[in-house]
Amino acid sequence: MKKNIIAMNASIMIGLGSILATPAVYAESISDLQKQKESIQEKRSDVESNIFDTEKKIDNLQDKQMTAEEQIVAIEAKIAESSKKIDAKNAEITETKKEIEALKEEIKVLKERIAKRNEVLKERALSFQETGGDVNYLEVLFGSSSFGDLVDRVGAVATIAEADRDILKQHELDKKDLEEKQNAVEKKLASLEVAKAELLEIQKQQKQQKQEKDALVNKLKKQTKEHEDAKMGLEEEKANLAAQEKAIKSAINLEHQRLAELEAARKKAAAEAQKRAEQEAAQAAAQAAQAASKASEFKKQSTSSESSAKSNSSSSSSSSPSSSVSNVSQAPAVSSGIFTRPSAGYVSSTMGQRWNKQHAGIDIAASGTVPVVAAADGVVSRSYSSSTYGNVIFVTHSISGQQWTTVYAHLSSRQVSEGSVVAKGQQIGIMGNTGHSYGQHLHFELHKGPWNYSKSNAINPLNYINI
């Protein structure tokens, strides 16, 4: 009898031992989740530091851009001033060319004057001709008939010579004046042309400087845009890390809740086991007393009574409470393995390079109303509308101490919100064509660890899911 009670108590203690051992497993799970939470917090700190550094770079680029733009304004003012000077020189050149034209008219008049003087000289020379031949001054003198005539002729020759000298002298003066005017105007025109060329060269250099500054401003704008895009990506990564941290906290709370429920179940099972042991011990004692009483009354039937008591004791000790079995049904779409396929359809695009960019996941296409399901148990870390992803859901998973993140993009609708706990195969949305998308499909990403802007943790889903 005592052996039966001891065996029964040992069986109960073994059951209790298995129950008591379970919280340690959950404690390890909580520890793993806590480590993941701390890792996410460290990454958030790094991302915030990168955001701060990027903002400083943007401020520096904007300062340089502002300085360059101010320099461009100054250069444009200089170009405008140069243009005014060039216009002034052009006006002077135009006036000088007009002077040259006027000088040409003077030259024409002077030439006419010289021609008239030549005519006078010819007429004077003809007056001294007798037979149509040329007469020089000696012939006039030697042709005198008397001394008085000679004196008269000498006077006349002197007068004519003086007149000729005046004419020649005026010729020389006119010629010299003409040359001086022509030289002066030509020098002025040449000087103006040189000044204009210098101004044009200065303006050319100024325009070159402006082009260089314009190119610098465009370069700074491009760099600023790149850093602003990077900042937006970092802000997105920060938001996702914050959401993942929230999801991990939710998972930790769920583990604590599960652990508390398990502890309550353990205590309840222990109390029920203790109560059952006491009841069975009392029943065994009563059966023993009853067997002893029957043995004293029915000594003749002691053998049969003892056999009957043993049979009853054996029957009592071998009986056990019935247990109910619950049947758990699974959705047909759920497959074995860590992850299940997120939707029906065919793979229209695999992971890798596409359009000179990294395609960080796979595309699954199908027509009609196509449900999208969670690839594994987890917590929804983000559920929002993105300019690129469209309607998108991020789910954080903790599997055997490893954090995973799945992304479901371009959905037509989302059926879960941030913080929701989802089960493997549970519907979370409908396939669609939102965001930067061409045709209805599901863009699915699998990250071993948290999602980040560079998507360095992305792995090929086809290595883990049979599609």
Short mmCIF file of C-alpha atoms in Angstrom, two decimals:
data_model
loop_
_atom_site.label_atom_id
_atom_site.label_comp_id
_atom_site.label_asym_id
_atom_site.label_seq_id
_atom_site.Cartn_x
_atom_site.Cartn_y
_atom_site.Cartn_z
CA MET A 1 0.00 0.00 0.00
CA LYS A 2 2.74 2.46 1.01
CA LYS A 3 4.65 1.57 -2.19
CA ASN A 4 1.61 2.46 -4.28
CA ILE A 5 1.22 5.84 -2.51
CA ILE A 6 4.96 6.61 -2.90
CA ALA A 7 4.87 5.69 -6.60
CA MET A 8 1.82 7.87 -7.10
CA ASN A 9 3.46 10.84 -5.33
CA ALA A 10 6.62 10.36 -7.41
CA SER A 11 4.56 10.48 -10.60
CA ILE A 12 2.94 13.72 -9.41
CA MET A 13 6.34 15.25 -8.56
CA ILE A 14 7.70 14.33 -11.99
CA GLY A 15 4.74 16.13 -13.58
CA LEU A 16 5.33 19.12 -11.31
CA GLY A 17 9.01 19.02 -12.17
CA SER A 18 8.25 19.32 -15.89
CA ILE A 19 5.94 22.25 -15.17
CA LEU A 20 8.51 23.94 -12.95
CA ALA A 21 11.20 23.53 -15.62
CA THR A 22 9.17 25.39 -18.28
CA PRO A 23 9.56 28.96 -16.85
CA ALA A 24 13.33 28.72 -17.33
CA VAL A 25 12.76 28.26 -21.05
CA TYR A 26 10.58 31.36 -21.14
CA ALA A 27 13.10 33.23 -19.01
CA GLU A 28 15.72 32.50 -21.67
CA SER A 29 13.29 33.74 -24.33
CA ILE A 30 12.76 36.99 -22.38
CA SER A 31 16.52 37.36 -22.01
CA ASP A 32 16.94 36.96 -25.77
CA LEU A 33 14.21 39.53 -26.42
CA GLN A 34 15.83 41.89 -23.94
CA LYS A 35 19.15 41.54 -25.79
CA GLN A 36 17.39 42.27 -29.08
CA LYS A 37 15.78 45.33 -27.50
CA GLU A 38 19.16 46.59 -26.29
CA SER A 39 20.65 45.95 -29.75
CA ILE A 40 17.85 47.97 -31.37
CA GLN A 41 18.40 50.80 -28.86
CA GLU A 42 22.10 50.87 -29.75
CA LYS A 43 21.26 50.97 -33.45
CA ARG A 44 18.75 53.78 -32.83
CA SER A 45 21.48 55.72 -31.05
CA ASP A 46 23.82 55.19 -34.01
CA VAL A 47 21.12 56.25 -36.47
CA GLU A 48 20.35 59.39 -34.43
CA SER A 49 24.07 60.20 -34.44
CA ASN A 50 24.14 59.71 -38.22
CA ILE A 51 21.10 61.97 -38.58
CA PHE A 52 22.88 64.65 -36.52
CA ASP A 53 26.03 64.34 -38.67
CA THR A 54 23.95 64.47 -41.86
CA GLU A 55 22.14 67.60 -40.65
CA LYS A 56 25.52 69.25 -40.00
CA LYS A 57 26.65 68.33 -43.52
CA ILE A 58 23.41 69.75 -44.95
CA ASP A 59 23.90 73.00 -42.98
CA ASN A 60 27.51 73.24 -44.19
CA LEU A 61 26.46 72.64 -47.81
CA GLN A 62 23.69 75.22 -47.52
CA ASP A 63 26.17 77.78 -46.11
CA LYS A 64 28.51 77.11 -49.03
CA GLN A 65 25.60 77.36 -51.43
CA MET A 66 24.53 80.69 -49.92
CA THR A 67 28.09 82.02 -50.17
CA ALA A 68 28.36 80.88 -53.79
CA GLU A 69 25.01 82.46 -54.63
CA GLU A 70 26.13 85.75 -53.06
CA GLN A 71 29.32 85.56 -55.13
CA ILE A 72 27.21 84.94 -58.24
CA VAL A 73 25.18 88.09 -57.49
CA ALA A 74 28.43 90.08 -57.14
CA ILE A 75 29.80 88.63 -60.39
CA GLU A 76 26.54 89.41 -62.18
CA ALA A 77 26.85 93.01 -60.97
CA LYS A 78 30.40 93.14 -62.36
CA ILE A 79 29.21 91.64 -65.65
CA ALA A 80 26.48 94.31 -65.83
CA GLU A 81 29.08 97.02 -65.13
CA SER A 82 31.36 95.57 -67.81
CA SER A 83 28.46 95.55 -70.24
CA LYS A 84 27.86 99.24 -69.53
CA LYS A 85 31.54 100.02 -70.16
CA ILE A 86 31.52 97.97 -73.35
CA ASP A 87 28.39 99.82 -74.49
CA ALA A 88 30.15 103.11 -73.76
CA LYS A 89 33.21 102.02 -75.73
CA ASN A 90 30.98 100.90 -78.58
CA ALA A 91 29.38 104.36 -78.54
CA GLU A 92 32.84 106.00 -78.62
CA ILE A 93 33.92 103.72 -81.42
CA THR A 94 30.78 104.65 -83.34
CA GLU A 95 31.51 108.37 -82.81
CA THR A 96 35.14 107.86 -83.83
CA LYS A 97 34.07 106.08 -86.98
CA LYS A 98 31.78 109.03 -87.66
CA GLU A 99 34.80 111.29 -87.20
CA ILE A 100 36.68 109.17 -89.67
CA GLU A 101 33.82 109.54 -92.16
CA ALA A 102 33.85 113.29 -91.58
CA LEU A 103 37.61 113.31 -92.06
CA LYS A 104 37.13 111.52 -95.33
CA GLU A 105 34.84 114.35 -96.40
CA GLU A 106 37.50 116.86 -95.36
CA ILE A 107 40.07 114.91 -97.31
CA LYS A 108 37.77 115.04 -100.30
CA VAL A 109 37.43 118.84 -99.92
CA LEU A 110 41.18 119.19 -99.47
CA LYS A 111 41.83 117.17 -102.57
CA GLU A 112 39.45 119.41 -104.48
CA ARG A 113 41.31 122.45 -103.09
CA ILE A 114 44.68 121.04 -104.16
CA ALA A 115 43.26 120.30 -107.59
CA LYS A 116 42.11 123.90 -107.92
CA ARG A 117 45.57 125.14 -106.88
CA ASN A 118 47.11 122.92 -109.46
CA GLU A 119 44.84 124.52 -112.03
CA VAL A 120 46.01 128.00 -110.90
CA LEU A 121 49.63 126.96 -111.23
CA LYS A 122 49.00 125.57 -114.69
CA GLU A 123 47.25 128.76 -115.77
CA ARG A 124 50.13 130.84 -114.40
CA ALA A 125 52.65 128.75 -116.23
CA LEU A 126 50.64 129.04 -119.49
CA SER A 127 50.72 132.82 -119.25
CA PHE A 128 54.48 132.71 -119.70
CA GLN A 129 54.35 130.48 -122.74
CA GLU A 130 54.91 132.00 -126.18
CA THR A 131 54.64 129.12 -128.53
CA GLY A 132 52.87 126.54 -126.45
CA GLY A 133 56.13 125.23 -124.88
CA ASP A 134 56.89 125.23 -121.18
CA VAL A 135 58.54 128.42 -119.91
CA ASN A 136 60.68 128.41 -116.77
CA TYR A 137 61.76 131.34 -114.70
CA LEU A 138 65.24 131.66 -116.43
CA GLU A 139 63.69 131.94 -119.86
CA VAL A 140 61.45 134.71 -118.57
CA LEU A 141 64.47 136.60 -117.22
CA PHE A 142 66.68 136.05 -120.27
CA GLY A 143 63.91 137.24 -122.53
CA SER A 144 63.99 140.80 -121.08
CA SER A 145 64.69 143.58 -123.62
CA SER A 146 66.25 146.03 -121.22
CA PHE A 147 67.45 146.33 -117.67
CA GLY A 148 64.22 147.91 -116.63
CA ASP A 149 62.36 145.08 -118.26
CA LEU A 150 64.68 142.70 -116.45
CA VAL A 151 63.89 144.35 -113.15
CA ASP A 152 60.20 144.15 -113.91
CA ARG A 153 60.53 140.52 -114.90
CA VAL A 154 62.60 139.73 -111.79
CA GLY A 155 59.87 141.31 -109.69
CA ALA A 156 57.22 139.38 -111.51
CA VAL A 157 59.16 136.15 -111.19
CA ALA A 158 59.65 136.84 -107.49
CA THR A 159 55.97 137.48 -107.05
CA ILE A 160 55.07 134.32 -108.93
CA ALA A 161 57.65 132.32 -106.97
CA GLU A 162 56.33 133.70 -103.72
CA ALA A 163 52.83 132.75 -104.73
CA ASP A 164 54.03 129.33 -105.68
CA ARG A 165 55.80 128.97 -102.36
CA ASP A 166 52.58 129.97 -100.58
CA ILE A 167 50.69 127.41 -102.56
CA LEU A 168 53.30 124.74 -101.85
CA LYS A 169 53.44 125.77 -98.22
CA GLN A 170 49.62 125.50 -97.96
CA HIS A 171 49.88 122.13 -99.67
CA GLU A 172 52.35 121.00 -97.02
CA LEU A 173 50.22 122.40 -94.20
CA ASP A 174 47.08 120.79 -95.55
CA LYS A 175 48.90 117.51 -96.06
CA LYS A 176 50.39 117.64 -92.54
CA ASP A 177 47.02 118.55 -91.00
CA LEU A 178 45.43 115.71 -92.90
CA GLU A 179 48.04 113.23 -91.71
CA GLU A 180 47.81 114.44 -88.09
CA LYS A 181 44.04 114.18 -88.09
CA GLN A 182 44.15 110.79 -89.70
CA ASN A 183 46.80 109.52 -87.27
CA ALA A 184 44.91 110.93 -84.27
CA VAL A 185 41.65 109.35 -85.30
CA GLU A 186 43.28 106.04 -86.15
CA LYS A 187 45.11 106.02 -82.80
CA LYS A 188 41.88 106.84 -80.99
CA LEU A 189 40.04 104.09 -82.84
CA ALA A 190 42.82 101.60 -82.14
CA SER A 191 42.85 102.62 -78.46
CA LEU A 192 39.09 102.18 -78.25
CA GLU A 193 39.30 98.80 -79.93
CA VAL A 194 42.01 97.70 -77.44
CA ALA A 195 39.94 98.97 -74.49
CA LYS A 196 36.89 97.19 -75.83
CA ALA A 197 38.89 93.97 -76.30
CA GLU A 198 40.14 94.24 -72.72
CA LEU A 199 36.63 94.78 -71.44
CA LEU A 200 35.38 91.82 -73.48
CA GLU A 201 38.17 89.66 -72.02
CA ILE A 202 37.29 90.81 -68.50
CA GLN A 203 33.63 90.09 -69.17
CA LYS A 204 34.55 86.68 -70.60
CA GLN A 205 36.46 85.88 -67.41
CA GLN A 206 33.53 87.12 -65.32
CA LYS A 207 31.11 84.93 -67.27
CA GLN A 208 33.48 81.99 -66.83
CA GLN A 209 33.55 82.68 -63.08
CA LYS A 210 29.76 82.81 -63.07
CA GLN A 211 29.56 79.50 -64.94
CA GLU A 212 31.94 77.95 -62.41
CA LYS A 213 29.89 79.33 -59.52
CA ASP A 214 26.66 78.14 -61.17
CA ALA A 215 28.21 74.67 -61.54
CA LEU A 216 29.30 74.81 -57.88
CA VAL A 217 25.81 75.79 -56.75
CA ASN A 218 24.27 72.97 -58.81
CA LYS A 219 26.80 70.53 -57.33
CA LEU A 220 26.05 71.78 -53.80
CA LYS A 221 22.30 71.50 -54.47
CA LYS A 222 22.78 67.93 -55.71
CA GLN A 223 24.88 67.01 -52.66
CA THR A 224 22.33 68.68 -50.39
CA LYS A 225 19.53 66.70 -52.07
CA GLU A 226 21.52 63.47 -51.62
CA HIS A 227 22.10 64.20 -47.94
CA GLU A 228 18.45 65.20 -47.47
CA ASP A 229 17.42 61.89 -49.08
CA ALA A 230 19.87 60.09 -46.83
CA LYS A 231 18.44 61.94 -43.83
CA MET A 232 14.92 60.93 -44.87
CA GLY A 233 16.12 57.34 -45.13
CA LEU A 234 17.75 57.57 -41.69
CA GLU A 235 14.56 59.11 -40.25
CA GLU A 236 12.66 56.19 -41.80
CA GLU A 237 15.15 53.75 -40.28
CA LYS A 238 14.87 55.51 -36.91
CA ALA A 239 11.08 55.26 -37.04
CA ASN A 240 11.29 51.57 -37.95
CA LEU A 241 13.77 50.88 -35.14
CA ALA A 242 11.49 52.70 -32.70
CA ALA A 243 8.57 50.61 -33.94
CA GLN A 244 10.65 47.42 -33.67
CA GLU A 245 11.68 48.36 -30.13
CA LYS A 246 8.02 48.85 -29.31
CA ALA A 247 7.23 45.46 -30.85
CA ILE A 248 10.01 43.80 -28.82
CA LYS A 249 8.64 45.43 -25.66
CA SER A 250 5.22 44.07 -26.56
CA ALA A 251 6.75 40.62 -27.10
CA ILE A 252 8.52 40.85 -23.72
CA ASN A 253 5.22 41.79 -22.06
CA LEU A 254 3.55 38.86 -23.78
CA GLU A 255 6.32 36.56 -22.53
CA HIS A 256 5.90 37.92 -19.01
CA GLN A 257 2.15 37.47 -19.27
CA ARG A 258 2.62 33.94 -20.58
CA LEU A 259 5.10 33.23 -17.80
CA ALA A 260 2.64 34.57 -15.20
CA GLU A 261 -0.13 32.43 -16.66
CA LEU A 262 2.21 29.45 -16.62
CA GLU A 263 3.15 30.11 -12.99
CA ALA A 264 -0.54 30.34 -12.08
CA ALA A 265 -1.18 27.09 -13.96
CA ARG A 266 1.79 25.50 -12.18
CA LYS A 267 0.47 26.52 -8.77
CA LYS A 268 -3.02 25.34 -9.67
CA ALA A 269 -1.67 22.01 -10.96
CA ALA A 270 0.45 21.62 -7.83
CA ALA A 271 -2.53 22.31 -5.57
CA GLU A 272 -4.74 19.94 -7.54
CA ALA A 273 -2.02 17.27 -7.50
CA GLN A 274 -1.57 17.68 -3.74
CA LYS A 275 -5.31 17.51 -3.18
CA ARG A 276 -5.58 14.45 -5.41
CA ALA A 277 -2.69 12.81 -3.54
CA GLU A 278 -4.37 13.48 -0.20
CA GLN A 279 -7.69 12.14 -1.47
CA GLU A 280 -6.07 9.03 -2.89
CA ALA A 281 -4.10 8.52 0.37
CA ALA A 282 -7.30 8.85 2.43
CA GLN A 283 -9.11 6.48 0.10
CA ALA A 284 -6.28 3.97 0.38
CA ALA A 285 -6.34 4.22 4.19
CA ALA A 286 -10.11 3.71 4.25
CA GLN A 287 -9.79 0.72 1.96
CA ALA A 288 -7.10 -0.72 4.24
CA ALA A 289 -9.31 -0.26 7.33
CA GLN A 290 -12.25 -1.79 5.56
CA ALA A 291 -10.11 -4.72 4.49
CA ALA A 292 -8.94 -5.27 8.10
CA SER A 293 -12.55 -5.20 9.40
CA LYS A 294 -13.70 -7.67 6.84
CA ALA A 295 -10.76 -9.94 7.69
CA SER A 296 -11.81 -10.13 11.36
CA GLU A 297 -15.49 -10.85 10.59
CA PHE A 298 -14.95 -13.25 7.81
CA LYS A 299 -11.94 -15.31 8.85
CA LYS A 300 -13.25 -18.20 6.77
CA GLN A 301 -13.20 -16.07 3.73
CA SER A 302 -9.86 -14.30 4.52
CA THR A 303 -8.20 -15.52 1.32
CA SER A 304 -11.01 -14.41 -0.92
CA SER A 305 -11.42 -11.12 1.04
CA GLU A 306 -7.69 -10.34 0.75
CA SER A 307 -7.82 -11.16 -2.99
CA SER A 308 -10.84 -8.93 -3.33
CA ALA A 309 -9.10 -6.13 -1.36
CA LYS A 310 -5.97 -6.45 -3.52
CA SER A 311 -8.10 -6.44 -6.64
CA ASN A 312 -9.92 -3.33 -5.45
CA SER A 313 -6.65 -1.67 -4.40
CA SER A 314 -5.06 -2.51 -7.73
CA SER A 315 -8.11 -1.24 -9.58
CA SER A 316 -8.09 1.95 -7.51
CA SER A 317 -4.39 2.62 -7.95
CA SER A 318 -4.44 2.02 -11.72
CA SER A 319 -7.33 4.41 -12.41
CA SER A 320 -6.50 7.92 -13.68
CA PRO A 321 -8.56 11.03 -14.53
CA SER A 322 -9.64 11.39 -18.10
CA SER A 323 -8.09 14.08 -20.23
CA SER A 324 -9.75 16.04 -22.99
CA VAL A 325 -8.06 16.33 -26.36
CA SER A 326 -8.54 19.50 -28.38
CA ASN A 327 -8.14 19.47 -32.07
CA VAL A 328 -6.28 22.46 -33.49
CA SER A 329 -6.98 23.30 -37.13
CA GLN A 330 -4.51 25.19 -39.36
CA ALA A 331 -5.21 27.33 -42.41
CA PRO A 332 -4.46 25.43 -45.63
CA ALA A 333 -2.11 28.18 -46.87
CA VAL A 334 0.25 27.71 -43.91
CA SER A 335 3.30 25.59 -44.77
CA SER A 336 5.90 23.90 -42.59
CA GLY A 337 9.24 25.50 -41.76
CA ILE A 338 10.11 28.80 -40.13
CA PHE A 339 8.20 30.91 -42.65
CA THR A 340 5.17 30.32 -44.82
CA ARG A 341 4.50 31.92 -48.18
CA PRO A 342 2.90 35.35 -47.71
CA SER A 343 0.42 35.14 -50.60
CA ALA A 344 -0.72 33.17 -53.59
CA GLY A 345 0.67 33.96 -57.05
CA TYR A 346 3.86 33.58 -59.05
CA VAL A 347 7.27 35.19 -58.51
CA SER A 348 7.42 38.01 -61.07
CA SER A 349 10.75 39.43 -59.89
CA THR A 350 13.52 37.92 -57.77
CA MET A 351 16.01 39.52 -55.42
CA GLY A 352 19.05 41.22 -56.98
CA GLN A 353 20.00 44.10 -59.27
CA ARG A 354 17.08 45.74 -61.09
CA TRP A 355 17.13 49.07 -62.94
CA ASN A 356 20.67 49.76 -61.61
CA LYS A 357 19.36 49.42 -58.05
CA GLN A 358 19.30 46.63 -55.49
CA HIS A 359 15.91 44.89 -55.42
CA ALA A 360 15.91 43.84 -51.77
CA GLY A 361 13.10 41.29 -51.96
CA ILE A 362 10.84 39.33 -54.28
CA ASP A 363 7.63 40.27 -56.10
CA ILE A 364 4.66 37.90 -56.08
CA ALA A 365 1.99 38.75 -58.66
CA ALA A 366 -1.61 37.59 -58.94
CA SER A 367 -4.91 39.01 -60.12
CA GLY A 368 -8.15 39.49 -58.23
CA THR A 369 -8.54 39.90 -54.48
CA VAL A 370 -5.48 38.16 -53.04
CA PRO A 371 -5.09 37.89 -49.24
CA VAL A 372 -1.65 38.57 -47.76
CA VAL A 373 -0.75 36.64 -44.59
CA ALA A 374 1.96 36.88 -41.95
CA ALA A 375 4.93 34.68 -42.83
CA ALA A 376 5.50 33.79 -39.16
CA ASP A 377 4.30 34.59 -35.65
CA GLY A 378 5.27 38.10 -34.63
CA VAL A 379 4.33 41.64 -33.66
CA VAL A 380 3.41 44.37 -36.16
CA SER A 381 6.13 47.00 -35.76
CA ARG A 382 4.83 49.38 -38.47
CA SER A 383 1.65 49.73 -40.52
CA TYR A 384 1.49 52.90 -42.60
CA SER A 385 1.47 54.45 -46.09
CA SER A 386 4.86 55.16 -47.70
CA SER A 387 5.63 57.13 -50.88
CA THR A 388 7.69 54.20 -52.21
CA TYR A 389 6.30 51.10 -50.46
CA GLY A 390 2.70 52.32 -50.63
CA ASN A 391 0.57 50.60 -47.99
CA VAL A 392 3.18 48.60 -46.10
CA ILE A 393 3.37 46.41 -43.00
CA PHE A 394 6.52 45.54 -41.04
CA VAL A 395 6.36 42.49 -38.74
CA THR A 396 9.07 41.74 -36.15
CA HIS A 397 9.67 38.06 -35.32
CA SER A 398 11.74 36.45 -32.57
CA ILE A 399 12.56 32.87 -33.51
CA SER A 400 14.99 30.79 -31.41
CA GLY A 401 16.67 33.92 -30.11
CA GLN A 402 17.08 35.45 -33.60
CA GLN A 403 15.26 38.61 -34.63
CA TRP A 404 13.71 38.66 -38.09
CA THR A 405 11.76 41.36 -39.95
CA THR A 406 9.32 40.78 -42.79
CA VAL A 407 8.02 43.55 -45.06
CA TYR A 408 4.76 43.43 -47.06
CA ALA A 409 4.51 46.35 -49.54
CA HIS A 410 2.14 47.83 -52.20
CA LEU A 411 -0.96 46.54 -50.38
CA SER A 412 -4.36 47.80 -51.42
CA SER A 413 -5.45 47.69 -47.76
CA ARG A 414 -3.97 46.94 -44.33
CA GLN A 415 -5.92 44.91 -41.75
CA VAL A 416 -3.54 45.14 -38.77
CA SER A 417 -2.15 48.10 -36.84
CA GLU A 418 1.13 48.74 -35.05
CA GLY A 419 1.49 46.62 -31.91
CA SER A 420 -0.85 43.89 -33.16
CA VAL A 421 0.22 40.32 -32.40
CA VAL A 422 -0.14 38.15 -35.51
CA ALA A 423 0.07 34.41 -36.02
CA LYS A 424 1.73 32.55 -38.86
CA GLY A 425 -0.72 32.45 -41.76
CA GLN A 426 -2.99 35.15 -40.31
CA GLN A 427 -4.36 37.54 -42.94
CA ILE A 428 -2.91 41.04 -42.53
CA GLY A 429 -3.85 42.74 -45.81
CA ILE A 430 -4.83 42.54 -49.48
CA MET A 431 -2.40 42.54 -52.44
CA GLY A 432 -2.45 45.82 -54.36
CA ASN A 433 -0.66 48.39 -56.53
CA THR A 434 0.07 51.36 -54.23
CA GLY A 435 3.26 53.41 -53.92
CA HIS A 436 6.05 53.11 -56.51
CA SER A 437 4.52 50.10 -58.23
CA TYR A 438 3.66 48.91 -61.74
CA GLY A 439 0.81 46.42 -61.64
CA GLN A 440 -0.75 44.49 -58.77
CA HIS A 441 1.79 42.47 -56.79
CA LEU A 442 3.20 41.93 -53.31
CA HIS A 443 6.75 43.14 -52.67
CA PHE A 444 8.02 40.88 -49.88
CA GLU A 445 11.30 41.38 -48.00
CA LEU A 446 12.96 39.17 -45.40
CA HIS A 447 15.60 40.70 -43.11
CA LYS A 448 17.75 38.71 -40.69
CA GLY A 449 17.72 41.34 -37.97
CA PRO A 450 16.09 44.78 -38.04
CA TRP A 451 15.20 46.65 -41.23
CA ASN A 452 17.55 49.51 -42.12
CA TYR A 453 17.71 52.14 -44.87
CA SER A 454 20.61 50.47 -46.67
CA LYS A 455 18.79 47.09 -46.38
CA SER A 456 22.06 45.41 -45.46
CA ASN A 457 20.21 42.71 -43.49
CA ALA A 458 18.02 41.67 -46.46
CA ILE A 459 18.27 38.01 -47.49
CA ASN A 460 16.66 36.03 -50.29
CA PRO A 461 13.19 34.84 -49.16
CA LEU A 462 13.30 32.01 -51.70
CA ASN A 463 16.00 30.35 -49.56
CA TYR A 464 13.53 30.07 -46.68
CA ILE A 465 10.11 29.83 -48.28
CA ASN A 466 8.92 27.25 -50.78
CA ILE A 467 7.02 29.17 -53.48
#
